[in-house]
Structure formats: structure tokens, C-alpha cells
Amino acid sequence: MSRRTIEIALVVVGLALCTLAYLGKKNVQGWHSGFEFSPTTSQIVIGLIGLSLVWILVRTLQDKAVGRRTVFLYVGIAIALPLFMSIDQDIVISENTRHVYESLGELPPGSKVLVSFDYDPASSPELQPMAEAFLAECFRRDLKVIMVALWAPGAIQANIALDTVRARLGLDTTELVYGEDYCNLGYQAGREFVIQRMGTSFEAMFGTDVRGTPYRQIPLVRNVRNFSDINYAFNISAGFPGTVEWVQVAVSRFGLKLGAGNTAVQAPQVYPYLRAGQLQGLLAGINGAAEFEKLIGLKAVATTYMLAQTFAHLIVIAFIIIGNIAYFRGERETKLRGRTQ
Amino acid sequence: MDHLGLWLAGLLTLGIYSFLYRDNPWYKVSEAIFVGVSAGYWVVYEYWQNFVGKFWDQKGDQPWLWIGAALGLMMLMRLIPKIGWISRWPLSFIIGATSGLWLMLYLTTNCIAQVEATIFPLFGADFDASAIAIFSNFVLVAGTICGVVYFFFSKAHTGAFGATARVGIWTIMITFGAMFALTIMNRMSLLIGRTSFIFGEWLGLLR
Amino acid sequence: MRRTVPLLITGIVGVVFVVSYFIPHKPFSNLNDWFSDWFSIVAACAIVLGSLNLILISSQKVARRKEDWGYAVVIIVCFLITVIAGIAGGRGYQNTGTAFEWLYRYLYVSLSSTMYAILAFYVASASYRAFRARNIEATMLLVAAFLVMLGRVPIGDVITQFLPEGARISDFQQWIMDFPQTAGQRAIMIGIALGLTSTSLRVILGIERSHLGGGD
């Protein structure tokens, strides 16, 4: 296929998507309700994805390496299709997730929970569902939530999570009152030095909240001096500064009880803290979020992503196996050629 | 406004994806928008949260903040080449503060506490651990010790020392395997999130 | 002046943070708080410096009509729009419904997350092309990766449902994460901690001074 043909095809696909979007916004015949594959269609689609993997294997064995862009296209399609399927999966709950849930369960109503939003939109597909599920559970248990952020985008991510939770739980501003049930102190620069300063004075570090209200005028935090007035903390983190720094400063130095929600890529690094008892539970990646959703009886974003996640893992495993089959076959042929010469 | 926003978001998302085919103007424009918005975003944030919220509002109660502001101003002097050297002062402050804090944080939390957590009864406090638990405890302790041996001693890996270092390498390899798996998981989650946006929020095709 | 004062600042500030761990009382506790406050302000200025530097470079690119200067114009325009929207928005600039929040929600979120999302394609492609079990170490890495990848999604237990509970892939995955993986992470953690401790000491004592750059 020539480059020009590919480019024309890409433009056509782009225009087709725009047309779909336009028609969708026009809401032609209840378009907005979306659609879902029937069980039979789902099975056919899964079969086709499997067959295409066989095709990739055959091509590879014929020494016709599959091009980079073909792999890209394949991954894109194979991850998009499961989003249209509805297959129930039994999500296994890990001990680390259960610890987070139980930590919340141990808190009496009215306890103050500090939630630190240390991530940006790049990690929101993994961490936002976690944040939403955690906040929903806090409000369900009548826990008072104080939000802060060591990453600048964290403050807005907190607002977005709150809007979602409010809509999901059907709570209006009279049922969930800003400044009494929750507040957002926003972001402050300074990485672990922010945590360090919070150890002596929250107010010194966060003079106002995100709305510009002075600290002392917020009923929820008026009497919160430092970590000793916080019953439990939960850090949602995508890297530095994040869970490691919260453990190092808030836990080790000020004795805060801390749980965490991490991106999958960061989670392995904090396992030693779990074993050492420095961290009370961990939600690791999208499956951590899905497990937490299951625990609190909520079927939300993370749960719906898990099927696509399953496909993604199987595809990568298949790719590695195919690549290795080709590699060992090539090695064997090289050895055989060496013997015959 | 939200419709316009969704369209922009959809087109910019496709613009970034277009890089998968090859570098092109659509991608470059999307990238430039990202860089510009990010830079502006940080300036706005630091202005409101830090300059106004932290310094301006609190300078009366906390006069020492003026020194911080002076150091901050010195940092900005870097933009003027003739007096750029002044920025070494705040930079030294940052380096000194980070060194001092990290020295203690890493030593206490990541070294001493971790060593302490590795020293525990392998067979259970009352010899009551199951066979699997005992084996797991041995893996944890031996793996940690061998890993440290592999990292730390720069002598030739021969004999008993070599065998220990080899076990250390295996432990590290299993660790890297787990990290690789979770990195895959992370990247795929992000892709699923964006794909869900295109087919759901933008195209309205997802239920 | 250009080197001695910075060295003194580094040493004094570093020592204060160390000493305040051992003597968490006045005057060290006060100094600790003040330095933390200053750090926050200086860090914010460093971030602003980065942004301004970018705009400065982009402006020079436009002024000199360098290659791709058109994209530099886009950067500057987007920067100005964001700054104006944010500053004009007042203290509640990031509340839902503000212009700044709109820019964040529709531009920043989409671009930022898509930038990272495309890495998934490269990871998949690299797995297919380069991930080979060439020796025992690479094989161990591969096997661990397979088990963790399968164990963290529901399909793992579906495949191994013939096994008793506690011996399925999700349990193996959990065991790998809890024991050998934690052991490896702990070894790395201890190694990094010791390295950082010695480097920090060198910096505080003025032995390591590369951060000062050249000149007097």
C-alpha cells in the first residue's frame, strides 16, 4: 500500500469519526444511548481478534515481520472493541485493597480524612476512578474530607472527582456542604517540604482554599492544626512527589496513618512500605480501583475498563510469545546451518 | 461551549494519535498547544496558590516569608544573563535543603526501617508459621540480602560470594518482571481511558 | 561572593535540616519551618522560571524566523490565553465553569493524557520485537511478568479455576509481589538510600559542588 493511499485512508477515517460525532450530538434516534455487542457478536469479535493473532504468528514464522504500524492498528482496535462488550468478570479482591476499605470502616462518623491528589490528567484514567470510589465511600460513611495536592493539576482533579461523586450519589449542595463535609485546600509547591510544614501547621502552608477562602474561615479545618488532628490519610499518587514522600515525612516523622492509591507503574516501589507496616493498604492501578468499587458495591469506570484491560494483557502476552517463537526458530535454523556447513 | 470543548478535545486527541503514523503538522500543532497551555497553567497556579495564597496573604503574620520572596526573585534573575549568577543563591538553598532533608528521610525510612523490617522471626514468633509462610519469609530475607550483596560489593563474583550475587540478580530479575508487567498495565489503562473518551464522550457510541 | 556564599548557604541549610531531626525544638524547629516556607516559594519561582524561559526561547524563534517558528507562535498564543484566563478568573479561577477550568478540562486533560496513552502502542510493539528469553535471567523476568500480568486481571483465575483456591494465578501473582518482588525492591531501596545519604553528605560538606557550575 502506498503512503498516499494510507494517508487518504487516515483522512477518511478521521472525517468518518467527525461525522459520527456530529450525528451523535444531533442525537439522531436516541443515538446517545450508545450500543453494546450482543453475546454472540462479542464471541465473534473475540474469535476474530484471536484469528488475527494467528495471522500475525504465521506471518512472523514466514520471516515476514509484521510492521510497526500494523501492530499499532491492531492494538488500537483490539482495545477499543471490548469497550462495546458486556461480559461479567469476577474481580478478585486483594488484601491490600481490603486494608484500605477496612481502615475507613474503623473510623467513627465525623472523622477527618486527608486526601492528597498527587497526579495529573496523564494518569487520570487509572487514578480518577480510584479517587471517585474513595470519596464516595468517605461520604457514605459520613467522614469529613480535607483535600490537598502536591501536584498542581491535583486540585482540579479533586473538583472533577467531587462533581462526579455528587452526581453519582445524587447529593446536592445542601446534603454535602462545602467547608463542613469537605474542603479543597488546593495545591502548594515544594514537594516533601509541603508535607514537612504541614507537620507543624496546615495553615502556614495553605493560607486559603481553592476558592480563596481564608483557612480560619473554613469550619472543617478551623481546628485542624497539623497531622495530629487527622484520623486517616489517603494519598493518590502517580509519582514524585507522592506516596514515597508521604511515607517518609508524614508517617515516619509525624506518625500519620496512611493508605495509598497508586498507578500500576509506581505500585511495586511502595510494596516494601506495606511489608514494613508503614502503609495501611494500597490500591494498585486500575484493578485496585475495580476491587475497591466491588467492595463498596459500585459498578463504575474501573470495573467497565477491566475487560479491555484483560484483552490488553492477553495481546501483549501473545505478542511476546509470538516474538519468542520466531526467535527460537531462527536460532535453531542458525544452529542447523552451522552444522551442515 | 461544552460542545466546542468536546470537539476540540476529540480533534486534539486524534492529532496526538496521528504521530503513530508519522510526525506531521496536525501533531505538531497539538503538541504546541499542549506546551503553551501547560506553561501558562503553571504560571497561573503558582501566581494564585503560591504568590498570592502563600506569600501575599500571609506576609503580615509571617514576616520571614519576605526572605523566601527575595530568594524567589533571585531565582528569576536567571532570565537576565548579566546578573544570572545571583540565581546560584536560591539554587544553593534548594540543594542544601533537599540534601539535608533527604539525608535523614532516606536514611530513616528507606534504609533503617527497611533493614528493621527484614529482621523478623522466620519460623513465626512461636514456631507456628506454616511451611509456605516459612519459605516465603526465607525468600524475602534471602532475596533482600542477596540483592544488597549484588549491588554493593564490587569484588569479583566468584565462589560463595558469586552464588549469593547470582541469587541477588534472580531476585532483581523477578522484581523487574513484576515492574514490567505493571508498566504494561499502566500504559494500557491510559490508552483504554483515551479510547473510552473518543468512543464514549466524543462520539457517544458507548453505553 | 559567587561561590563562597552559595557553599555556605548549602551547608548551613543542610545542617539545620539534619540537626532539627535530633533537636526538634527552638531555634531549629523554627528554622525548619521557615526554610520549608521559603522552599515552597523558591520552588514556585523555579517553575515560573521554566515557563518564562520557554516563552523567551519561543519568542526568539519567532523573531529570528527559525525553522518551525509557526508552532512557536501557537505556543505563545496558548500561553497568553491560559495566563489571561487564569489571572482574570480571580481567586476562584479553577472552580467548575470558569474559563480556566474549561481550558484545563478540554485542552490540557486531552493532550496530557493522550501524550502518555500513545506509549501503550510502543510498549506493545517493543514486546513483539525485542522481548526475548535469551538466557535464564531474561526467562525469569518473562515468567514473572506473565504471571503478574495474568494474575492481575480476572482471566487469570478463569484459566486456573480447576486449581484449589489459594493456588490460582492471582495468588501466585500476589505472592510474587509480596515476597520476591518486595525483596528486590527493598534491596534497591536500601541501595538508593545509602547512595543518597553519602551524596547528601558530600553536598552539605561542600565536597560535591557541581551544582554551582563554572565561573567565580
Coordinates of N, CA and C in Angstrom, one line a residue, chain A residues 121-322:
Chain A
P121 N -3.6 14.8 34.7 CA -4.6 14.2 33.8 C -3.9 12.9 33.1
A122 N -2.6 12.9 32.9 CA -2.0 11.8 32.2 C -2.3 10.5 32.9
S123 N -2.4 10.5 34.2 CA -2.7 9.3 35.0 C -4.2 9.2 35.4
S124 N -5.0 10.1 35.0 CA -6.4 10.1 35.5 C -7.2 8.9 35.1
P125 N -6.9 8.2 33.9 CA -7.7 7.0 33.6 C -7.6 6.0 34.7
E126 N -6.4 5.9 35.3 CA -6.2 4.9 36.4 C -6.6 5.5 37.8
L127 N -6.3 6.7 38.0 CA -6.4 7.2 39.4 C -7.7 7.9 39.7
Q128 N -8.3 8.5 38.6 CA -9.6 9.2 38.9 C -10.7 8.3 39.3
P129 N -10.8 7.1 38.7 CA -11.9 6.1 39.3 C -11.6 5.8 40.7
M130 N -10.3 5.7 41.1 CA -9.9 5.4 42.5 C -10.4 6.5 43.4
A131 N -10.1 7.7 43.0 CA -10.4 8.9 43.7 C -11.9 9.0 43.9
E132 N -12.7 8.8 42.9 CA -14.1 8.9 42.9 C -14.7 7.8 43.9
A133 N -14.2 6.6 43.8 CA -14.7 5.5 44.6 C -14.4 5.8 46.1
F134 N -13.1 6.3 46.3 CA -12.7 6.5 47.7 C -13.6 7.7 48.3
L135 N -13.8 8.7 47.6 CA -14.6 9.9 48.1 C -16.0 9.4 48.3
A136 N -16.6 8.6 47.4 CA -17.9 8.2 47.6 C -18.1 7.4 48.9
E137 N -17.1 6.5 49.2 CA -17.1 5.7 50.4 C -17.0 6.6 51.6
C138 N -16.1 7.6 51.5 CA -16.0 8.5 52.7 C -17.3 9.2 53.0
F139 N -18.0 9.7 51.9 CA -19.2 10.5 52.2 C -20.3 9.5 52.6
R140 N -20.3 8.3 52.1 CA -21.3 7.3 52.6 C -21.2 7.0 54.1
R141 N -19.9 7.1 54.5 CA -19.6 6.8 55.9 C -19.6 8.0 56.8
D142 N -20.0 9.2 56.2 CA -20.0 10.4 56.9 C -18.7 10.8 57.5
L143 N -17.7 10.6 56.7 CA -16.3 11.1 57.1 C -16.1 12.4 56.4
K144 N -15.3 13.3 57.1 CA -15.1 14.6 56.6 C -13.8 14.6 55.8
V145 N -13.9 15.1 54.6 CA -12.7 15.0 53.7 C -12.0 16.4 53.5
I146 N -10.7 16.4 53.8 CA -9.9 17.6 53.5 C -8.9 17.2 52.4
M147 N -9.0 18.0 51.3 CA -8.2 17.6 50.1 C -7.1 18.6 49.9
V148 N -5.9 18.1 49.6 CA -4.8 18.9 49.2 C -4.1 18.3 48.0
A149 N -3.2 19.0 47.4 CA -2.5 18.5 46.2 C -1.0 18.9 46.2
L150 N -0.1 18.0 46.0 CA 1.3 18.3 45.8 C 1.6 18.4 44.3
W151 N 0.7 18.0 43.5 CA 0.8 18.3 42.0 C -0.3 19.3 41.6
A152 N 0.1 20.3 40.9 CA -0.8 21.4 40.6 C -2.1 20.9 40.0
P153 N -2.2 20.0 39.0 CA -3.4 19.6 38.5 C -4.3 18.8 39.5
G154 N -3.7 18.4 40.6 CA -4.5 17.6 41.6 C -5.7 18.3 42.1
A155 N -5.6 19.6 42.3 CA -6.7 20.4 42.9 C -7.9 20.4 42.0
I156 N -7.7 20.5 40.6 CA -8.8 20.5 39.7 C -9.3 19.0 39.6
Q157 N -8.4 18.1 39.6 CA -8.8 16.7 39.5 C -9.7 16.3 40.7
A158 N -9.4 16.9 41.9 CA -10.3 16.8 43.1 C -11.7 17.3 42.8
N159 N -11.7 18.5 42.2 CA -13.0 19.1 41.9 C -13.8 18.3 41.0
I160 N -13.1 17.7 39.9 CA -13.8 16.9 38.9 C -14.4 15.6 39.6
A161 N -13.5 15.0 40.5 CA -13.9 13.8 41.2 C -15.2 14.1 42.0
L162 N -15.2 15.3 42.7 CA -16.3 15.6 43.6 C -17.6 15.8 42.8
D163 N -17.5 16.5 41.6 CA -18.6 16.7 40.8 C -19.2 15.3 40.4
T164 N -18.3 14.4 40.0 CA -18.8 13.0 39.6 C -19.5 12.3 40.7
V165 N -18.8 12.4 41.9 CA -19.4 11.7 43.1 C -20.7 12.2 43.5
R166 N -20.8 13.6 43.5 CA -22.0 14.2 43.8 C -23.2 13.8 42.9
A167 N -22.9 13.8 41.6 CA -23.9 13.3 40.6 C -24.2 11.9 40.8
R168 N -23.2 11.1 41.1 CA -23.4 9.6 41.2 C -24.3 9.3 42.4
L169 N -24.0 10.0 43.5 CA -24.7 9.7 44.8 C -26.0 10.5 44.9
G170 N -26.2 11.4 43.9 CA -27.4 12.2 43.9 C -27.5 13.2 45.1
L171 N -26.3 13.7 45.4 CA -26.3 14.7 46.5 C -26.2 16.1 46.0
D172 N -27.1 17.0 46.6 CA -27.0 18.4 46.2 C -26.2 19.1 47.3
T173 N -26.1 20.4 47.1 CA -25.2 21.2 48.0 C -25.7 21.4 49.4
T174 N -27.0 21.0 49.6 CA -27.5 21.0 51.0 C -27.1 19.8 51.7
E175 N -26.9 18.7 51.0 CA -26.6 17.4 51.6 C -25.1 17.2 51.8
L176 N -24.4 17.8 50.9 CA -22.9 17.7 51.0 C -22.4 19.1 51.0
V177 N -22.1 19.6 52.2 CA -21.8 21.1 52.3 C -20.3 21.4 52.2
Y178 N -19.9 22.3 51.3 CA -18.5 22.6 51.2 C -18.1 23.4 52.5
G179 N -17.0 23.0 53.0 CA -16.5 23.7 54.2 C -16.9 23.0 55.5
E180 N -17.9 22.1 55.4 CA -18.3 21.4 56.6 C -18.1 19.9 56.4
D181 N -18.5 19.4 55.2 CA -18.3 18.0 54.9 C -17.0 17.7 54.2
Y182 N -16.6 18.7 53.4 CA -15.4 18.5 52.7 C -14.8 19.9 52.3
C183 N -13.5 20.0 52.0 CA -13.0 21.2 51.5 C -11.7 20.9 50.7
N184 N -11.4 21.8 49.8 CA -10.3 21.6 48.9 C -9.3 22.7 49.2
L185 N -8.2 22.4 49.9 CA -7.1 23.4 50.2 C -6.2 23.7 49.0
G186 N -6.4 22.9 47.9 CA -5.6 23.2 46.7 C -4.2 22.7 46.7
Y187 N -3.4 23.3 45.8 CA -2.0 22.9 45.6 C -1.1 23.8 46.2
Q188 N 0.1 23.3 46.6 CA 1.2 24.1 47.0 C 2.5 23.6 46.5
A189 N 3.4 24.4 46.0 CA 4.7 24.0 45.5 C 5.6 23.6 46.7
G190 N 6.5 22.7 46.4 CA 7.5 22.5 47.5 C 7.7 21.0 47.8
R191 N 7.0 20.1 47.1 CA 7.2 18.7 47.2 C 7.1 18.2 48.7
E192 N 8.1 17.5 49.2 CA 8.0 16.9 50.5 C 8.1 18.0 51.6
F193 N 8.6 19.2 51.2 CA 8.7 20.3 52.2 C 7.3 20.8 52.6
V194 N 6.3 20.6 51.7 CA 4.9 20.9 52.0 C 4.4 20.0 53.1
I195 N 4.7 18.7 53.0 CA 4.3 17.8 54.0 C 5.0 18.1 55.3
Q196 N 6.3 18.4 55.2 CA 7.1 18.7 56.4 C 6.5 19.9 57.1
R197 N 6.1 20.9 56.4 CA 5.5 22.1 57.0 C 4.1 21.8 57.6
M198 N 3.3 20.9 56.9 CA 2.0 20.5 57.4 C 2.1 19.8 58.7
G199 N 3.3 19.2 59.0 CA 3.5 18.6 60.2 C 3.5 19.5 61.4
T200 N 3.8 20.8 61.2 CA 3.7 21.8 62.3 C 2.5 22.7 62.1
S201 N 2.1 23.0 60.9 CA 1.0 23.9 60.7 C 0.4 23.8 59.2
F202 N -0.9 23.3 59.2 CA -1.5 23.3 57.9 C -1.7 24.7 57.3
E203 N -2.1 25.6 58.3 CA -2.5 26.9 57.9 C -1.3 27.7 57.3
A204 N -0.1 27.4 57.8 CA 1.1 28.1 57.3 C 1.3 27.8 55.9
M205 N 1.0 26.5 55.5 CA 1.2 26.1 54.1 C 0.1 26.4 53.2
F206 N -1.1 26.3 53.7 CA -2.3 26.6 52.9 C -3.1 27.7 53.5
G207 N -2.7 28.9 53.1 CA -3.4 30.1 53.7 C -4.8 30.2 53.4
T208 N -5.2 29.8 52.1 CA -6.6 29.8 51.7 C -6.9 28.5 51.0
D209 N -8.2 28.3 50.7 CA -8.6 27.1 49.9 C -8.6 27.5 48.5
V210 N -9.1 26.6 47.6 CA -9.1 26.8 46.2 C -10.1 28.0 45.8
R211 N -11.0 28.2 46.7 CA -12.0 29.3 46.4 C -11.5 30.7 46.9
G212 N -10.3 30.6 47.6 CA -9.8 31.9 48.1 C -10.3 32.2 49.5
T213 N -11.0 31.3 50.1 CA -11.5 31.5 51.5 C -10.3 31.3 52.5
P214 N -10.1 32.3 53.4 CA -9.0 32.1 54.4 C -9.2 30.9 55.2
Y215 N -8.1 30.2 55.6 CA -8.1 28.9 56.3 C -9.0 29.0 57.5
R216 N -8.9 30.0 58.3 CA -9.6 30.1 59.6 C -11.1 30.3 59.4
Q217 N -11.5 30.6 58.2 CA -13.0 30.8 58.0 C -13.6 29.5 57.4
I218 N -12.9 28.5 57.3 CA -13.4 27.2 56.9 C -13.7 26.3 58.1
P219 N -15.0 26.1 58.4 CA -15.4 25.4 59.7 C -14.6 24.0 59.8
L220 N -14.5 23.3 58.7 CA -14.0 22.0 58.8 C -12.5 21.9 59.2
V221 N -11.7 22.9 58.8 CA -10.3 22.9 59.2 C -9.9 23.9 60.2
R222 N -10.9 24.7 60.7 CA -10.6 25.8 61.6 C -9.7 25.2 62.8
N223 N -10.1 24.0 63.3 CA -9.4 23.5 64.4 C -8.3 22.4 64.1
V224 N -8.1 22.3 62.8 CA -7.0 21.4 62.4 C -5.7 22.1 62.3
R225 N -4.8 21.7 63.3 CA -3.5 22.4 63.4 C -2.5 21.7 62.5
N226 N -2.4 20.4 62.7 CA -1.4 19.6 62.0 C -1.9 18.1 61.9
F227 N -1.0 17.2 61.5 CA -1.4 15.8 61.3 C -2.0 15.2 62.5
S228 N -1.7 15.7 63.7 CA -2.3 15.0 64.9 C -3.8 15.2 64.9
D229 N -4.4 16.1 64.2 CA -5.8 16.3 64.1 C -6.5 15.5 63.0
I230 N -5.7 14.7 62.3 CA -6.2 13.9 61.1 C -6.3 12.5 61.6
N231 N -7.4 11.8 61.3 CA -7.6 10.4 61.7 C -7.1 9.4 60.7
Y232 N -7.1 9.8 59.4 CA -6.6 8.9 58.4 C -6.2 9.7 57.2
A233 N -5.2 9.3 56.5 CA -4.8 10.0 55.2 C -4.8 9.0 54.1
F234 N -5.1 9.5 52.9 CA -5.1 8.6 51.7 C -4.4 9.4 50.6
N235 N -3.4 8.9 50.1 CA -2.6 9.6 49.0 C -2.8 8.9 47.7
I236 N -3.3 9.7 46.7 CA -3.5 9.2 45.4 C -2.4 9.7 44.5
S237 N -1.5 8.8 44.1 CA -0.2 9.3 43.5 C 0.2 8.7 42.2
A238 N 0.8 9.5 41.4 CA 1.4 9.0 40.1 C 2.9 9.0 40.0
G239 N 3.5 9.4 41.1 CA 5.0 9.5 41.1 C 5.6 10.5 42.1
F240 N 6.5 11.3 41.7 CA 7.1 12.2 42.6 C 6.6 13.6 42.5
P241 N 6.2 14.3 43.6 CA 6.1 13.8 45.0 C 4.8 13.0 45.1
G242 N 4.9 12.0 45.9 CA 3.7 11.1 46.1 C 3.8 10.2 47.3
T243 N 3.5 9.0 47.2 CA 3.4 8.1 48.3 C 4.7 7.9 49.1
V244 N 5.8 7.8 48.3 CA 7.1 7.7 49.0 C 7.3 8.8 49.9
E245 N 7.0 10.0 49.5 CA 7.3 11.2 50.3 C 6.3 11.3 51.5
W246 N 5.1 10.9 51.3 CA 4.1 10.9 52.4 C 4.5 9.9 53.5
V247 N 5.0 8.8 53.0 CA 5.5 7.8 54.0 C 6.7 8.3 54.7
Q248 N 7.7 8.9 54.0 CA 8.9 9.3 54.6 C 8.7 10.5 55.6
V249 N 7.8 11.4 55.3 CA 7.6 12.5 56.2 C 6.4 12.3 57.1
A250 N 5.3 12.2 56.5 CA 4.0 12.2 57.4 C 4.0 10.9 58.3
V251 N 4.4 9.8 57.7 CA 4.2 8.5 58.5 C 5.4 8.4 59.4
S252 N 6.6 8.4 58.9 CA 7.8 8.2 59.7 C 8.1 9.3 60.7
R253 N 7.8 10.5 60.3 CA 8.2 11.6 61.3 C 7.0 12.0 62.1
F254 N 5.8 12.0 61.6 CA 4.7 12.5 62.3 C 3.7 11.5 62.7
G255 N 3.9 10.2 62.4 CA 3.1 9.1 62.8 C 1.7 9.1 62.3
L256 N 1.5 9.6 61.0 CA 0.2 9.6 60.4 C -0.2 8.2 59.9
K257 N -1.5 7.9 60.0 CA -1.9 6.6 59.5 C -2.3 6.8 58.0
L258 N -1.6 6.1 57.1 CA -1.7 6.4 55.7 C -2.1 5.2 54.8
G259 N -3.0 5.4 53.9 CA -3.3 4.4 52.8 C -2.9 5.1 51.5
A260 N -2.8 4.3 50.5 CA -2.5 4.9 49.2 C -3.1 4.3 48.0
G261 N -3.3 5.1 47.0 CA -3.7 4.6 45.7 C -2.7 5.0 44.7
N262 N -2.1 4.1 43.9 CA -1.0 4.4 43.0 C -1.3 3.9 41.6
T263 N -0.6 4.5 40.7 CA -0.6 4.0 39.3 C 0.1 2.6 39.4
A264 N -0.3 1.8 38.4 CA 0.3 0.4 38.4 C 1.9 0.5 38.4
V265 N 2.3 1.5 37.6 CA 3.8 1.6 37.4 C 4.5 2.0 38.7
Q266 N 3.9 2.7 39.6 CA 4.5 3.1 40.8 C 4.3 2.1 41.9
A267 N 3.3 1.3 41.8 CA 2.9 0.4 42.9 C 4.0 -0.5 43.5
P268 N 4.8 -1.1 42.6 CA 5.8 -2.0 43.1 C 6.8 -1.4 44.0
Q269 N 7.1 -0.1 43.8 CA 8.0 0.6 44.6 C 7.6 0.8 46.1
V270 N 6.3 0.7 46.3 CA 5.8 1.0 47.7 C 5.5 -0.3 48.5
Y271 N 5.7 -1.4 47.8 CA 5.4 -2.7 48.5 C 6.3 -2.9 49.8
P272 N 7.6 -2.5 49.7 CA 8.4 -2.6 51.0 C 7.7 -1.8 52.1
Y273 N 7.1 -0.7 51.9 CA 6.4 0.0 52.9 C 5.2 -0.7 53.5
L274 N 4.6 -1.4 52.6 CA 3.4 -2.2 53.1 C 3.9 -3.3 54.1
R275 N 5.0 -4.0 53.6 CA 5.5 -5.1 54.5 C 6.0 -4.6 55.8
A276 N 6.6 -3.4 55.8 CA 7.1 -2.8 57.0 C 6.1 -2.1 57.9
G277 N 4.8 -2.2 57.4 CA 3.8 -1.6 58.2 C 3.7 -0.1 58.2
Q278 N 4.4 0.5 57.2 CA 4.4 2.0 57.1 C 3.3 2.5 56.3
L279 N 2.6 1.6 55.6 CA 1.5 1.9 54.7 C 0.3 1.0 55.1
Q280 N -0.9 1.6 55.3 CA -2.1 0.8 55.6 C -2.9 0.5 54.4
G281 N -2.5 -0.3 53.6 CA -3.3 -0.7 52.4 C -2.9 0.1 51.1
L282 N -3.2 -0.5 50.0 CA -2.8 0.1 48.7 C -3.8 -0.3 47.6
L283 N -4.2 0.6 46.9 CA -5.0 0.3 45.6 C -4.0 0.5 44.5
A284 N -3.7 -0.6 43.8 CA -2.6 -0.6 42.8 C -3.2 -0.6 41.4
G285 N -3.2 0.5 40.7 CA -3.6 0.5 39.3 C -5.1 0.4 39.1
I286 N -5.5 0.1 37.9 CA -6.9 0.1 37.6 C -7.6 -1.1 38.2
N287 N -6.9 -2.2 38.4 CA -7.5 -3.3 39.1 C -7.7 -3.0 40.6
G288 N -6.9 -2.3 41.2 CA -7.1 -1.8 42.6 C -8.3 -1.0 42.7
A289 N -8.5 -0.1 41.7 CA -9.7 0.7 41.7 C -11.0 -0.2 41.5
A290 N -10.9 -1.1 40.6 CA -12.0 -2.0 40.3 C -12.3 -2.9 41.6
E291 N -11.3 -3.3 42.3 CA -11.5 -4.1 43.5 C -12.2 -3.3 44.6
F292 N -11.8 -2.0 44.7 CA -12.4 -1.1 45.7 C -13.9 -0.8 45.3
E293 N -14.1 -0.7 44.0 CA -15.5 -0.5 43.6 C -16.4 -1.7 43.9
K294 N -15.8 -2.9 43.8 CA -16.5 -4.1 44.1 C -16.8 -4.1 45.6
L295 N -15.9 -3.7 46.4 CA -16.0 -3.8 47.9 C -17.1 -2.8 48.3
I296 N -17.2 -1.7 47.7 CA -18.2 -0.7 48.1 C -19.6 -0.8 47.3
G297 N -19.6 -1.9 46.5 CA -20.8 -2.2 45.8 C -21.2 -1.1 44.7
L298 N -20.1 -0.7 44.0 CA -20.3 0.3 42.9 C -19.8 -0.3 41.6
K299 N -20.6 -0.2 40.6 CA -20.1 -0.6 39.3 C -19.8 0.6 38.4
A300 N -18.6 1.1 38.5 CA -18.3 2.4 37.8 C -17.2 2.2 36.8
V301 N -16.5 3.2 36.5 CA -15.5 3.3 35.4 C -14.5 2.1 35.5
A302 N -13.8 1.9 36.6 CA -12.7 1.0 36.7 C -13.2 -0.4 36.4
T303 N -14.4 -0.8 36.8 CA -15.0 -2.1 36.6 C -15.2 -2.3 35.1
T304 N -15.7 -1.2 34.4 CA -16.0 -1.4 33.0 C -14.7 -1.4 32.2
Y305 N -13.7 -0.9 32.7 CA -12.4 -0.9 31.9 C -11.7 -2.3 32.0
M306 N -12.1 -3.1 33.0 CA -11.3 -4.3 33.3 C -11.3 -5.3 32.1
L307 N -12.4 -5.3 31.3 CA -12.5 -6.3 30.2 C -11.4 -5.9 29.2
A308 N -11.4 -4.6 28.8 CA -10.4 -4.1 27.9 C -9.0 -4.3 28.4
Q309 N -8.8 -4.2 29.7 CA -7.5 -4.4 30.4 C -7.1 -5.8 30.2
T310 N -8.1 -6.7 30.4 CA -7.8 -8.2 30.2 C -7.3 -8.4 28.8
F311 N -8.0 -7.9 27.8 CA -7.6 -8.1 26.4 C -6.2 -7.5 26.2
A312 N -6.0 -6.3 26.7 CA -4.7 -5.7 26.5 C -3.5 -6.6 27.0
H313 N -3.7 -7.2 28.2 CA -2.7 -8.1 28.8 C -2.5 -9.3 27.9
L314 N -3.6 -9.9 27.5 CA -3.5 -11.1 26.6 C -2.8 -10.8 25.3
I315 N -3.1 -9.6 24.8 CA -2.5 -9.3 23.5 C -1.0 -9.1 23.7
V316 N -0.5 -8.4 24.7 CA 0.9 -8.2 25.0 C 1.6 -9.6 25.2
I317 N 0.9 -10.5 26.0 CA 1.5 -11.8 26.2 C 1.6 -12.6 24.9
A318 N 0.6 -12.5 24.1 CA 0.6 -13.2 22.8 C 1.7 -12.6 21.9
F319 N 1.9 -11.3 21.9 CA 3.0 -10.7 21.1 C 4.3 -11.2 21.6
I320 N 4.5 -11.3 22.9 CA 5.8 -11.7 23.4 C 6.1 -13.2 23.0
I321 N 5.0 -14.0 23.2 CA 5.1 -15.4 22.8 C 5.5 -15.6 21.3
I322 N 4.7 -14.8 20.5 CA 5.0 -14.9 19.0 C 6.4 -14.5 18.7

